Short mmCIF file of C-alpha atoms (C1' of nucleotides) in Angstrom, two decimals:
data_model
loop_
_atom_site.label_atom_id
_atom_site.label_comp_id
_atom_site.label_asym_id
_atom_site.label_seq_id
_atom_site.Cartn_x
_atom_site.Cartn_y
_atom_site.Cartn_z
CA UNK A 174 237.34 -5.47 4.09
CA UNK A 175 236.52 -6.59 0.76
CA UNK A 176 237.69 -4.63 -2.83
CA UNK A 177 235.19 -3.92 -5.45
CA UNK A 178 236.76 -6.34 -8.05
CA UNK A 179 236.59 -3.78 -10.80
CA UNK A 180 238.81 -1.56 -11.18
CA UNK A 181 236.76 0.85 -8.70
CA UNK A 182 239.31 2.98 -6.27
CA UNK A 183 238.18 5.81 -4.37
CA UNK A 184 240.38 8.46 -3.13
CA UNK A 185 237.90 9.00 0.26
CA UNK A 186 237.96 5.31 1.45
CA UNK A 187 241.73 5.73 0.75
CA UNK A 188 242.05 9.01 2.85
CA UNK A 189 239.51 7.00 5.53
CA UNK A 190 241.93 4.05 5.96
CA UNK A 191 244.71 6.75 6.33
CA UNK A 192 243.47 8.66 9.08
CA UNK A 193 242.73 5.23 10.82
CA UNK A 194 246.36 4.23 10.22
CA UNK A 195 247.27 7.22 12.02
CA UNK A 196 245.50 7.02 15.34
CA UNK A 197 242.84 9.01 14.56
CA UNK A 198 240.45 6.60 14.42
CA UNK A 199 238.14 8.57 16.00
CA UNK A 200 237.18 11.13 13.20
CA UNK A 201 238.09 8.89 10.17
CA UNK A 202 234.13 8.58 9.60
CA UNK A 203 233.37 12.39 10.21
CA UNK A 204 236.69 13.11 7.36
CA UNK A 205 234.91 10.46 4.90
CA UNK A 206 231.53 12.41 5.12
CA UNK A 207 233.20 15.90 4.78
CA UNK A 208 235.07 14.95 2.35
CA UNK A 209 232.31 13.61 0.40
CA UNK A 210 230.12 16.63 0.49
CA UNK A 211 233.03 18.40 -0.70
CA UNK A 212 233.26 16.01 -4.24
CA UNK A 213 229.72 15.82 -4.33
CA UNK A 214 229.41 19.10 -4.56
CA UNK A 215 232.06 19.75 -6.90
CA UNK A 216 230.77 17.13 -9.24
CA UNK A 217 227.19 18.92 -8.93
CA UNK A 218 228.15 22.45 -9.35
CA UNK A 219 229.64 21.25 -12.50
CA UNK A 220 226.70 19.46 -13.80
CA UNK A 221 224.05 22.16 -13.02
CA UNK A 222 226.35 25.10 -14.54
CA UNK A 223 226.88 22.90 -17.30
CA UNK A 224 223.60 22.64 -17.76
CA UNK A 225 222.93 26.28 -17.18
CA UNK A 226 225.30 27.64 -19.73
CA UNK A 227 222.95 27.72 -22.92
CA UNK A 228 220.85 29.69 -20.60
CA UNK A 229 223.70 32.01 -19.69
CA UNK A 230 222.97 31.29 -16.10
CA UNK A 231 224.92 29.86 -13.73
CA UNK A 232 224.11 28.24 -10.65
CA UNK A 233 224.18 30.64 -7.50
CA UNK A 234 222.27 33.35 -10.14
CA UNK A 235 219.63 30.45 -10.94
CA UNK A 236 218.69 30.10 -7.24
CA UNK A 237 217.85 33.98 -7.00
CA UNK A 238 215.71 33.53 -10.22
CA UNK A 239 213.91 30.72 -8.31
CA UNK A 240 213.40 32.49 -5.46
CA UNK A 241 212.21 35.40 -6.64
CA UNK A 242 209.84 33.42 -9.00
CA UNK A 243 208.01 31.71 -6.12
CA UNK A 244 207.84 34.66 -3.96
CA UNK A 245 204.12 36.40 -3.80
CA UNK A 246 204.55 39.55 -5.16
CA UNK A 247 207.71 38.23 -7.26
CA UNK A 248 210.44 40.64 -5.38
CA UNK A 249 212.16 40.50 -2.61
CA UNK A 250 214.34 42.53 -0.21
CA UNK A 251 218.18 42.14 -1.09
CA UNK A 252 219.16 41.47 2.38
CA UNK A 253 216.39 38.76 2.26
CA UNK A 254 217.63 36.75 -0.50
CA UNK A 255 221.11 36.90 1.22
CA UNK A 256 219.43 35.58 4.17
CA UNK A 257 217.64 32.83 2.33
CA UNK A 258 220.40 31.76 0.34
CA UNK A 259 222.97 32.03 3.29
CA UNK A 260 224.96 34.06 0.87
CA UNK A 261 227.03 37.62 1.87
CA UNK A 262 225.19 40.54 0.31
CA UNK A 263 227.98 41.62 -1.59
CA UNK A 264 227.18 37.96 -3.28
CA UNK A 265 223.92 39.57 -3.94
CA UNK A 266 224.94 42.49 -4.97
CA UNK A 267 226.68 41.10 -7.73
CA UNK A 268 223.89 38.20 -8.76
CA UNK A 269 221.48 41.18 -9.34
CA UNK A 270 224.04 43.28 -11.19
CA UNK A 271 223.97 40.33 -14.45
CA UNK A 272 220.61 39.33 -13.28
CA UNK A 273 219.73 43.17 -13.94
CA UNK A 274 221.89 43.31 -17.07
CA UNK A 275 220.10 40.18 -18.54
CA UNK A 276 216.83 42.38 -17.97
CA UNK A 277 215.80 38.73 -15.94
CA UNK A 278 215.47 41.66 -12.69
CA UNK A 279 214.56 45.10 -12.27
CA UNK A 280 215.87 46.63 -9.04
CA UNK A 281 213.26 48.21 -7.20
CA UNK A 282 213.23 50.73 -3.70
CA UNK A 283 211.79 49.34 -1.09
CA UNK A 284 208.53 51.10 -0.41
CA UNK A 285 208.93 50.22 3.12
CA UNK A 286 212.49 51.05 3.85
CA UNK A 287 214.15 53.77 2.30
CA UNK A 288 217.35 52.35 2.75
CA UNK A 289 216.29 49.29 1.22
CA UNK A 290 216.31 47.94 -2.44
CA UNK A 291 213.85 45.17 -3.91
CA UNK A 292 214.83 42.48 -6.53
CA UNK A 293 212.10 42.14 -9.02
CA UNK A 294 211.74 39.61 -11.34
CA UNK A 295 210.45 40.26 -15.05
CA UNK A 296 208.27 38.38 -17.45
CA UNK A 297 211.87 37.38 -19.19
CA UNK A 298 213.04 36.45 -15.80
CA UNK A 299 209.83 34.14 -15.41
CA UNK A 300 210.04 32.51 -18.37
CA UNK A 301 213.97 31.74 -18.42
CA UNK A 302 213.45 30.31 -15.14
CA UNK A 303 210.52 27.97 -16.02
CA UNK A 304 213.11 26.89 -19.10
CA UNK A 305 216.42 26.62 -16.80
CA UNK A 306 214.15 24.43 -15.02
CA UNK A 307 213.25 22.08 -17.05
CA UNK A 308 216.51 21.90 -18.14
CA UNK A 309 217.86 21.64 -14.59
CA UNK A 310 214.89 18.64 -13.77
CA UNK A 311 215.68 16.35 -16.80
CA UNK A 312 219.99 16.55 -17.00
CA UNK A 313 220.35 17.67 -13.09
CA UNK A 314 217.72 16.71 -10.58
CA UNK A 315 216.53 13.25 -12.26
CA UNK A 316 219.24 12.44 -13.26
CA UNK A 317 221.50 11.57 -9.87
CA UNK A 318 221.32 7.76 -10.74
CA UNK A 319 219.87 7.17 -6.91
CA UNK A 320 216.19 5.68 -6.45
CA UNK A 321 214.35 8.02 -4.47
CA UNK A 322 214.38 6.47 -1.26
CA UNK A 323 218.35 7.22 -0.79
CA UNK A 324 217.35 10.87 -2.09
CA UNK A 325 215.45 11.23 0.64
CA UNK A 326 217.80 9.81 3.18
CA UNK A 327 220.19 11.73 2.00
CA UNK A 328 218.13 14.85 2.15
CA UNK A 329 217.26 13.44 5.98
CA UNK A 330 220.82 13.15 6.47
CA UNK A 331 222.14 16.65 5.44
CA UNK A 332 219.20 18.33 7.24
CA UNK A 333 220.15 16.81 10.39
CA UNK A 334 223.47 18.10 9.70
CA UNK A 335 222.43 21.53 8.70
CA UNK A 336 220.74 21.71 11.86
CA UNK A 337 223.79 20.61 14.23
CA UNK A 338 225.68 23.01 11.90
CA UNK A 339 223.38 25.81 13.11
CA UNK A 340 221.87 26.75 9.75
CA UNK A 341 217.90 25.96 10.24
CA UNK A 342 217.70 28.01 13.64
CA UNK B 11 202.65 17.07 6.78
CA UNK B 12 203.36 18.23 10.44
CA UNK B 13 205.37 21.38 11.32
CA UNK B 14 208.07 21.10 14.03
CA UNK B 15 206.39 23.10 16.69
CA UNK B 16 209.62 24.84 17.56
CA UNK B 17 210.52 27.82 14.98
CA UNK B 18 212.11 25.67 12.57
CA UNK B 19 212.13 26.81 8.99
CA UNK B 20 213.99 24.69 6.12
CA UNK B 21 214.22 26.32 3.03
CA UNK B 22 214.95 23.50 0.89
CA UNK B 23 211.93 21.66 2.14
CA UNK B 24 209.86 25.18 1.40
CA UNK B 25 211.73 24.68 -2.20
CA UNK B 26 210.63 20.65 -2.15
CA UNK B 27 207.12 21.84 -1.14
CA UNK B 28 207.16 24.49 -4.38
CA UNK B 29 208.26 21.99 -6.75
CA UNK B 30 205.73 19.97 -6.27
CA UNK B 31 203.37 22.44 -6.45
CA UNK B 32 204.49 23.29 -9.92
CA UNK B 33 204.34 19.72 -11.01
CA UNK B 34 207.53 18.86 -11.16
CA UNK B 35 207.25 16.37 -8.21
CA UNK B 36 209.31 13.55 -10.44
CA UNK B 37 212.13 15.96 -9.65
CA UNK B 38 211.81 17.55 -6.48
CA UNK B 39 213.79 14.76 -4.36
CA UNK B 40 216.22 15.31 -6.48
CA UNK B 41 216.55 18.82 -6.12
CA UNK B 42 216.00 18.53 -2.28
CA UNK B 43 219.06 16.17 -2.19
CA UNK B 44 221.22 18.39 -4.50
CA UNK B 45 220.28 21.76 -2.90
CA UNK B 46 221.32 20.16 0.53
CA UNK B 47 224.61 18.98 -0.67
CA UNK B 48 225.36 22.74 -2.00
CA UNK B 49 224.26 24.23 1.49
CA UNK B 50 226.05 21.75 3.60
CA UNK B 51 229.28 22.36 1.30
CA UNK B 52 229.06 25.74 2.06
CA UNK B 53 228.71 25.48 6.13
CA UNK B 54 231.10 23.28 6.55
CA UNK B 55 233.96 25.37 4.22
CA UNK B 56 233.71 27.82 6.35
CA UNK B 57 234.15 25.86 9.76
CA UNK B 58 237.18 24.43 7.66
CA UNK B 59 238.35 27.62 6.40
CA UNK B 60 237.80 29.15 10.06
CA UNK B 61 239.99 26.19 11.81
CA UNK B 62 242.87 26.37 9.49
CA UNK B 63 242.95 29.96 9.75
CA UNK B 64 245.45 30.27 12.38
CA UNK B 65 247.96 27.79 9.63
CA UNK B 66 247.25 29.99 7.58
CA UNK B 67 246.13 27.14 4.90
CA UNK B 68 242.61 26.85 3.48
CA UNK B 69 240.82 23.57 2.67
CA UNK B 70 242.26 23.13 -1.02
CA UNK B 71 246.05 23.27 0.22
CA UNK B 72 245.40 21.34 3.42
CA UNK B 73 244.27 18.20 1.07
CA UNK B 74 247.06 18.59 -1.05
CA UNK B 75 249.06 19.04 1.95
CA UNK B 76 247.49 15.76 3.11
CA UNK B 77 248.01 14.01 0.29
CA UNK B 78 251.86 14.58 -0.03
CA UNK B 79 251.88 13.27 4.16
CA UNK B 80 250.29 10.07 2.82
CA UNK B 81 252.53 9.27 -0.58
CA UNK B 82 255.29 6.59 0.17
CA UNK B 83 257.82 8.96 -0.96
CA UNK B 84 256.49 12.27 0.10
CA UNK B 85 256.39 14.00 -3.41
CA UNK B 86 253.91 13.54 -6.21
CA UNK B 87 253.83 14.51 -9.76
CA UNK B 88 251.75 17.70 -10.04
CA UNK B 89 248.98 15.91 -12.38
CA UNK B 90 248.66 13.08 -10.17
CA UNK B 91 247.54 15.46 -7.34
CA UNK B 92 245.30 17.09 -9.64
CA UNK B 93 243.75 14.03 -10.34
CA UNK B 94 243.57 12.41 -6.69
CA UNK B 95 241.78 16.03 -5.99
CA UNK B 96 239.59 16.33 -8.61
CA UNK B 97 240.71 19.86 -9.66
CA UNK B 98 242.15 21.63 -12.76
CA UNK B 99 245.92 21.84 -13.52
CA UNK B 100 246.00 25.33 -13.17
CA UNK B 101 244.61 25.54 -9.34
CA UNK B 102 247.44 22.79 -8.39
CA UNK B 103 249.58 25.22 -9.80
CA UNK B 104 247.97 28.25 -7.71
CA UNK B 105 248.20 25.75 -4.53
CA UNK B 106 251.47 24.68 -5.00
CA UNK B 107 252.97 28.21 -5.61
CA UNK B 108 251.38 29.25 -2.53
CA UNK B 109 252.25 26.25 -0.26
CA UNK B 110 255.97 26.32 -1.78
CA UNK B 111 256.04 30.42 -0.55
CA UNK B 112 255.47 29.41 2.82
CA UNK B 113 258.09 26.38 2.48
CA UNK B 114 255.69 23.80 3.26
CA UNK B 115 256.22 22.20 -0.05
CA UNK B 116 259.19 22.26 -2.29
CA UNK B 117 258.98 21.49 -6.69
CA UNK B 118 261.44 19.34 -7.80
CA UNK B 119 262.21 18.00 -11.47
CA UNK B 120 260.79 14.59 -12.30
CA UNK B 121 263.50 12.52 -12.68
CA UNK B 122 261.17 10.34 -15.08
CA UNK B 123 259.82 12.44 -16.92
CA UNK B 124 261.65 16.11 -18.34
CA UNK B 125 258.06 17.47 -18.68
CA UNK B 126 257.21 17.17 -15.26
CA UNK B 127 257.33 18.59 -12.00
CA UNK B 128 256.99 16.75 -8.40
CA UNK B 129 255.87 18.16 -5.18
CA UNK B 130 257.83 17.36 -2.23
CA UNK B 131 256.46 18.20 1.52
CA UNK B 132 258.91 19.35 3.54
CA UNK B 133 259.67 18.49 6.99
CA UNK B 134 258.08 21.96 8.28
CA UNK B 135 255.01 20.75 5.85
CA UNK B 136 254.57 17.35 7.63
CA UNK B 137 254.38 19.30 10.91
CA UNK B 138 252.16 21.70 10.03
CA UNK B 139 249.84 19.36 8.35
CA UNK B 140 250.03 17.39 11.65
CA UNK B 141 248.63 20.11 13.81
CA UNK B 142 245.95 21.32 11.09
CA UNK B 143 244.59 17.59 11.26
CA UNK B 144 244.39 17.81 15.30
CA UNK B 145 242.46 20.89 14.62
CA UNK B 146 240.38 19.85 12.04
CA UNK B 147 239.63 16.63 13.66
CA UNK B 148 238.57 18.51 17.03
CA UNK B 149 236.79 21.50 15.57
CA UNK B 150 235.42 20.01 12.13
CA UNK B 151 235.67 16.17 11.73
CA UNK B 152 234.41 15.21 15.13
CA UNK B 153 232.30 18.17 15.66
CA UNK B 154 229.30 17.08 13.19
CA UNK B 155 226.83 16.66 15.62
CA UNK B 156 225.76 12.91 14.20
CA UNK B 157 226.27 9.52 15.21
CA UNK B 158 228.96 7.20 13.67
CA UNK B 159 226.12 5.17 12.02
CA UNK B 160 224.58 8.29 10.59
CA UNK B 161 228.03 9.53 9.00
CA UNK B 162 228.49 6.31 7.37
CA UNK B 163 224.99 6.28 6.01
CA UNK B 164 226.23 9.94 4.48
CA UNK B 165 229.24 8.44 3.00
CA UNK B 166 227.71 5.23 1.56
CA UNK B 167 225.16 7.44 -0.19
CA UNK B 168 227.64 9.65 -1.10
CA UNK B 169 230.10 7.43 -2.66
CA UNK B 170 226.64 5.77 -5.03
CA UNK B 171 226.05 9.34 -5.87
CA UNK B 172 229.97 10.09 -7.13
CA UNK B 173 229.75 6.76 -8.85
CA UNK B 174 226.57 7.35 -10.96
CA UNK B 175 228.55 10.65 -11.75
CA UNK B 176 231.42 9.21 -13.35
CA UNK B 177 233.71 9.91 -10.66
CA UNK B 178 235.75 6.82 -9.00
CA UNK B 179 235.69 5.31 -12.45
"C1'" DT C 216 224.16 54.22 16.48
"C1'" DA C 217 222.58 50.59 13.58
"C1'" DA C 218 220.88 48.50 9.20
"C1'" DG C 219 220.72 48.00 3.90
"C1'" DA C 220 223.45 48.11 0.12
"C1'" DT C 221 227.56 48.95 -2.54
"C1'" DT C 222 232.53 49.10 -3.54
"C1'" DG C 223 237.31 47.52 -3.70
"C1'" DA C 224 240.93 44.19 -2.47
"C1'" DC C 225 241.91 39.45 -2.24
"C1'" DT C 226 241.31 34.32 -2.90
"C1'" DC C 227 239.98 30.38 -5.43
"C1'" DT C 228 238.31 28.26 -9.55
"C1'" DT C 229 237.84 27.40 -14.54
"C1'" DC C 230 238.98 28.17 -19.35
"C1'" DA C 231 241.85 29.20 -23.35
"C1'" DA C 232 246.35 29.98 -24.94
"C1'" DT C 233 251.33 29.10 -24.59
"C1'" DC C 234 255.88 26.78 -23.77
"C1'" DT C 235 258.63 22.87 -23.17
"C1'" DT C 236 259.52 18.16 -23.61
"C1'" DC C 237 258.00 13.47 -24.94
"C1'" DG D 255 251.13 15.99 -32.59
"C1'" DA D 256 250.31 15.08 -27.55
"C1'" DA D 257 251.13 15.64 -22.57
"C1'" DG D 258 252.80 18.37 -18.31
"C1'" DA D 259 252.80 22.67 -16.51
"C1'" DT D 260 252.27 27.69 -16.45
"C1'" DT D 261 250.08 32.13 -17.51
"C1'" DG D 262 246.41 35.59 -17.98
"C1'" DA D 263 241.51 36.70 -18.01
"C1'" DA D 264 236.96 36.21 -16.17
"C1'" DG D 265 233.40 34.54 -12.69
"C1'" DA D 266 232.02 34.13 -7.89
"C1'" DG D 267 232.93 34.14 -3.08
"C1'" DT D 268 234.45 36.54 1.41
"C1'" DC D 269 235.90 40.52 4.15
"C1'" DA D 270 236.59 45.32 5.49
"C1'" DA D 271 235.37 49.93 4.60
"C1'" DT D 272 231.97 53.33 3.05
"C1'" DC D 273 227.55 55.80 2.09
"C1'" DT D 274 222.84 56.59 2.91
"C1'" DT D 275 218.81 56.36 5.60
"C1'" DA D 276 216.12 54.80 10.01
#
DNA sequence: TAAGATTGACTCTTCAATCTTC
DNA sequence: GAAGATTGAAGAGTCAATCTTA
C-alpha cells in the first residue's frame, strides 16, 4: 500500500487498517464508508450553516423553506414535512415555531383535517429562500471540489444505500 | 427519464428534478450529492445509536472509546482526541465525563504537560468496546446491503470530498 | 381507538467566557 | 499572551406523555 508523499494522513484509512489488524477484516470496508458519511456530513453541516447564518437560517429550517416553496399551493401538512424530511414532528414543531417567528411561515388549519395544521410559506419566506439559495448554490453545492461525474456516483451510491437502509420504500 | 415501475419515490431526486427546473441545474448534482450524505448520516445514526443501546454508549463515545483501544499506550491527551474526531473541546469534555461515570475511561494528569489532561481506557473500557464492535460490525458495518466494491467506491469518493474540504490536511 | 400536533425532559453539539499553566 | 480544559447558554434532535379531533 503506497503513502500519499505529502504530508496527507487520514484518520479513516487509519481506523480501516485497525479493524483489519484485528480480525475483523470482514467489515473494515463497511466501518470506512460509515465512518465517512459521518465526517462528510459533519464537514457539510458546517459549511451550509455557515453559509446560512447571514440569513439567520440554519440548515434543517432551510430544507422546510424549500419544501414548502416548491410545493403547489405553497403549504403543507406538518406531519407531511416530517415525513418528507424523515424528521420526528416534534423536529417540526420546533422548525415552524422560528420559521413562524421569522414571519418566513404562517401556520394554517388544515381545511381537511381538523386535527391537522398546515405550514404556509409567505412572500418573505419565498424570497429568503430564493436568496439562501443562491447563497447555498455558489459557497455549498458548487463548490464540493468533485467534477460532476463522482457527484453523481456518489449520489448513485448513497441512494442504493438509502434503499437497503429502508428509507425510499 | 424512466420511473421505477415499483412505488419508488426519492425525494432528493424530486429535489434534483426541481432544481433544475428553476435553473439552477449547474448546482443541482451538487445538492443531490450533499442532500444524500445528510439523509444517509441520519439513517445510519440511528442503526448505530440503536446497536449500542444495550452498552449504553452512543456513536460519539464509542469512537472515542475506539480510539483510546487503538493508541499504543491506551491514553490520549484530550485535544488530540478532539482532533483525531473532528469535534470541539467542549464535547470531548461532555464524552469523557460521561464515559469516565461509567468507568470505562479514567483522566489522568499529563505528565508532559501541567495544562493537560490524558484519557486512559480502562480494562472494563477495552471490553466493552470489544463487544460494541462485534455488534456494530454484525448489525451496522456489515449490514449495508452493498458489495465490497461499491463501499470502496463510497469511501474513495468520500475521502476526495473531505480533502477538497480542508479536512485530512 | 387512532392520528396530528404539542410539550417537557434529556442528549449532543457549538460558541463565548473563564481558569490554570506554559 | 497563548494553549489546554472546563463551564454555562443556546440550538436541534429524539422520546414519552398529553390534548384534541376523526
Amino acid at each position: 500500500v503506497s503513502e500519499s508523499r505529502s504530508s496527507s494522513f487520514d484518520p479513516i484509512a487509519e481506523a480501516k487498517r485497525q479493524w483489519t489488524d484485528h480480525g475483523w477484516a470482514a467489515a473494515a470496508e463497511g466501518m470506512a464508508a460509515v465512518t465517512s458519511i459521518m465526517r462528510a456530513q459533519q464537514l457539510l453541516l458546517a459549511q451550509a450553516d455557515g453559509a446560512l447564518r447571514p440569513f439567520s437560517l440554519t440548515f434543517a429550517r432551510y430544507e422546510v423553506l424549500m419544501l414548502l416553496s416548491f410545493s403547489s399551493r405553497g403549504s403543507l401538512p406538518l406531519g407531511r414535512v416530517g415525513e418528507r424530511l424523515q424528521v420526528n414532528p416534534a423536529s417540526v414543531t420546533n422548525a415552524i415555531n422560528r420559521l413562524e417567528a421569522a414571519a418566513l411561515v404562517r401556520r394554517e388549519p388544515n381545511p381537511f383535517d381538523g386535527r391537522g395544521t398546515l405550514a404556509a410559506i409567505t412572500d418573505l419566506g419565498r424570497e429568503l429562500a430564493r436568496e439562501a439559495t443562491l447563497a447555498m448554490n455558489e459557497s455549498v453545492f458548487s463548490a464540493l471540489g468533485l467534477p460532476e461525474r463522482a457527484l453523481n456516483e456518489l449520489f448513485a451510491l448513497l441512494r442504493d444505500l438509502r434503499r437497503a437502509a429502508g428509507d425510499l420504500t
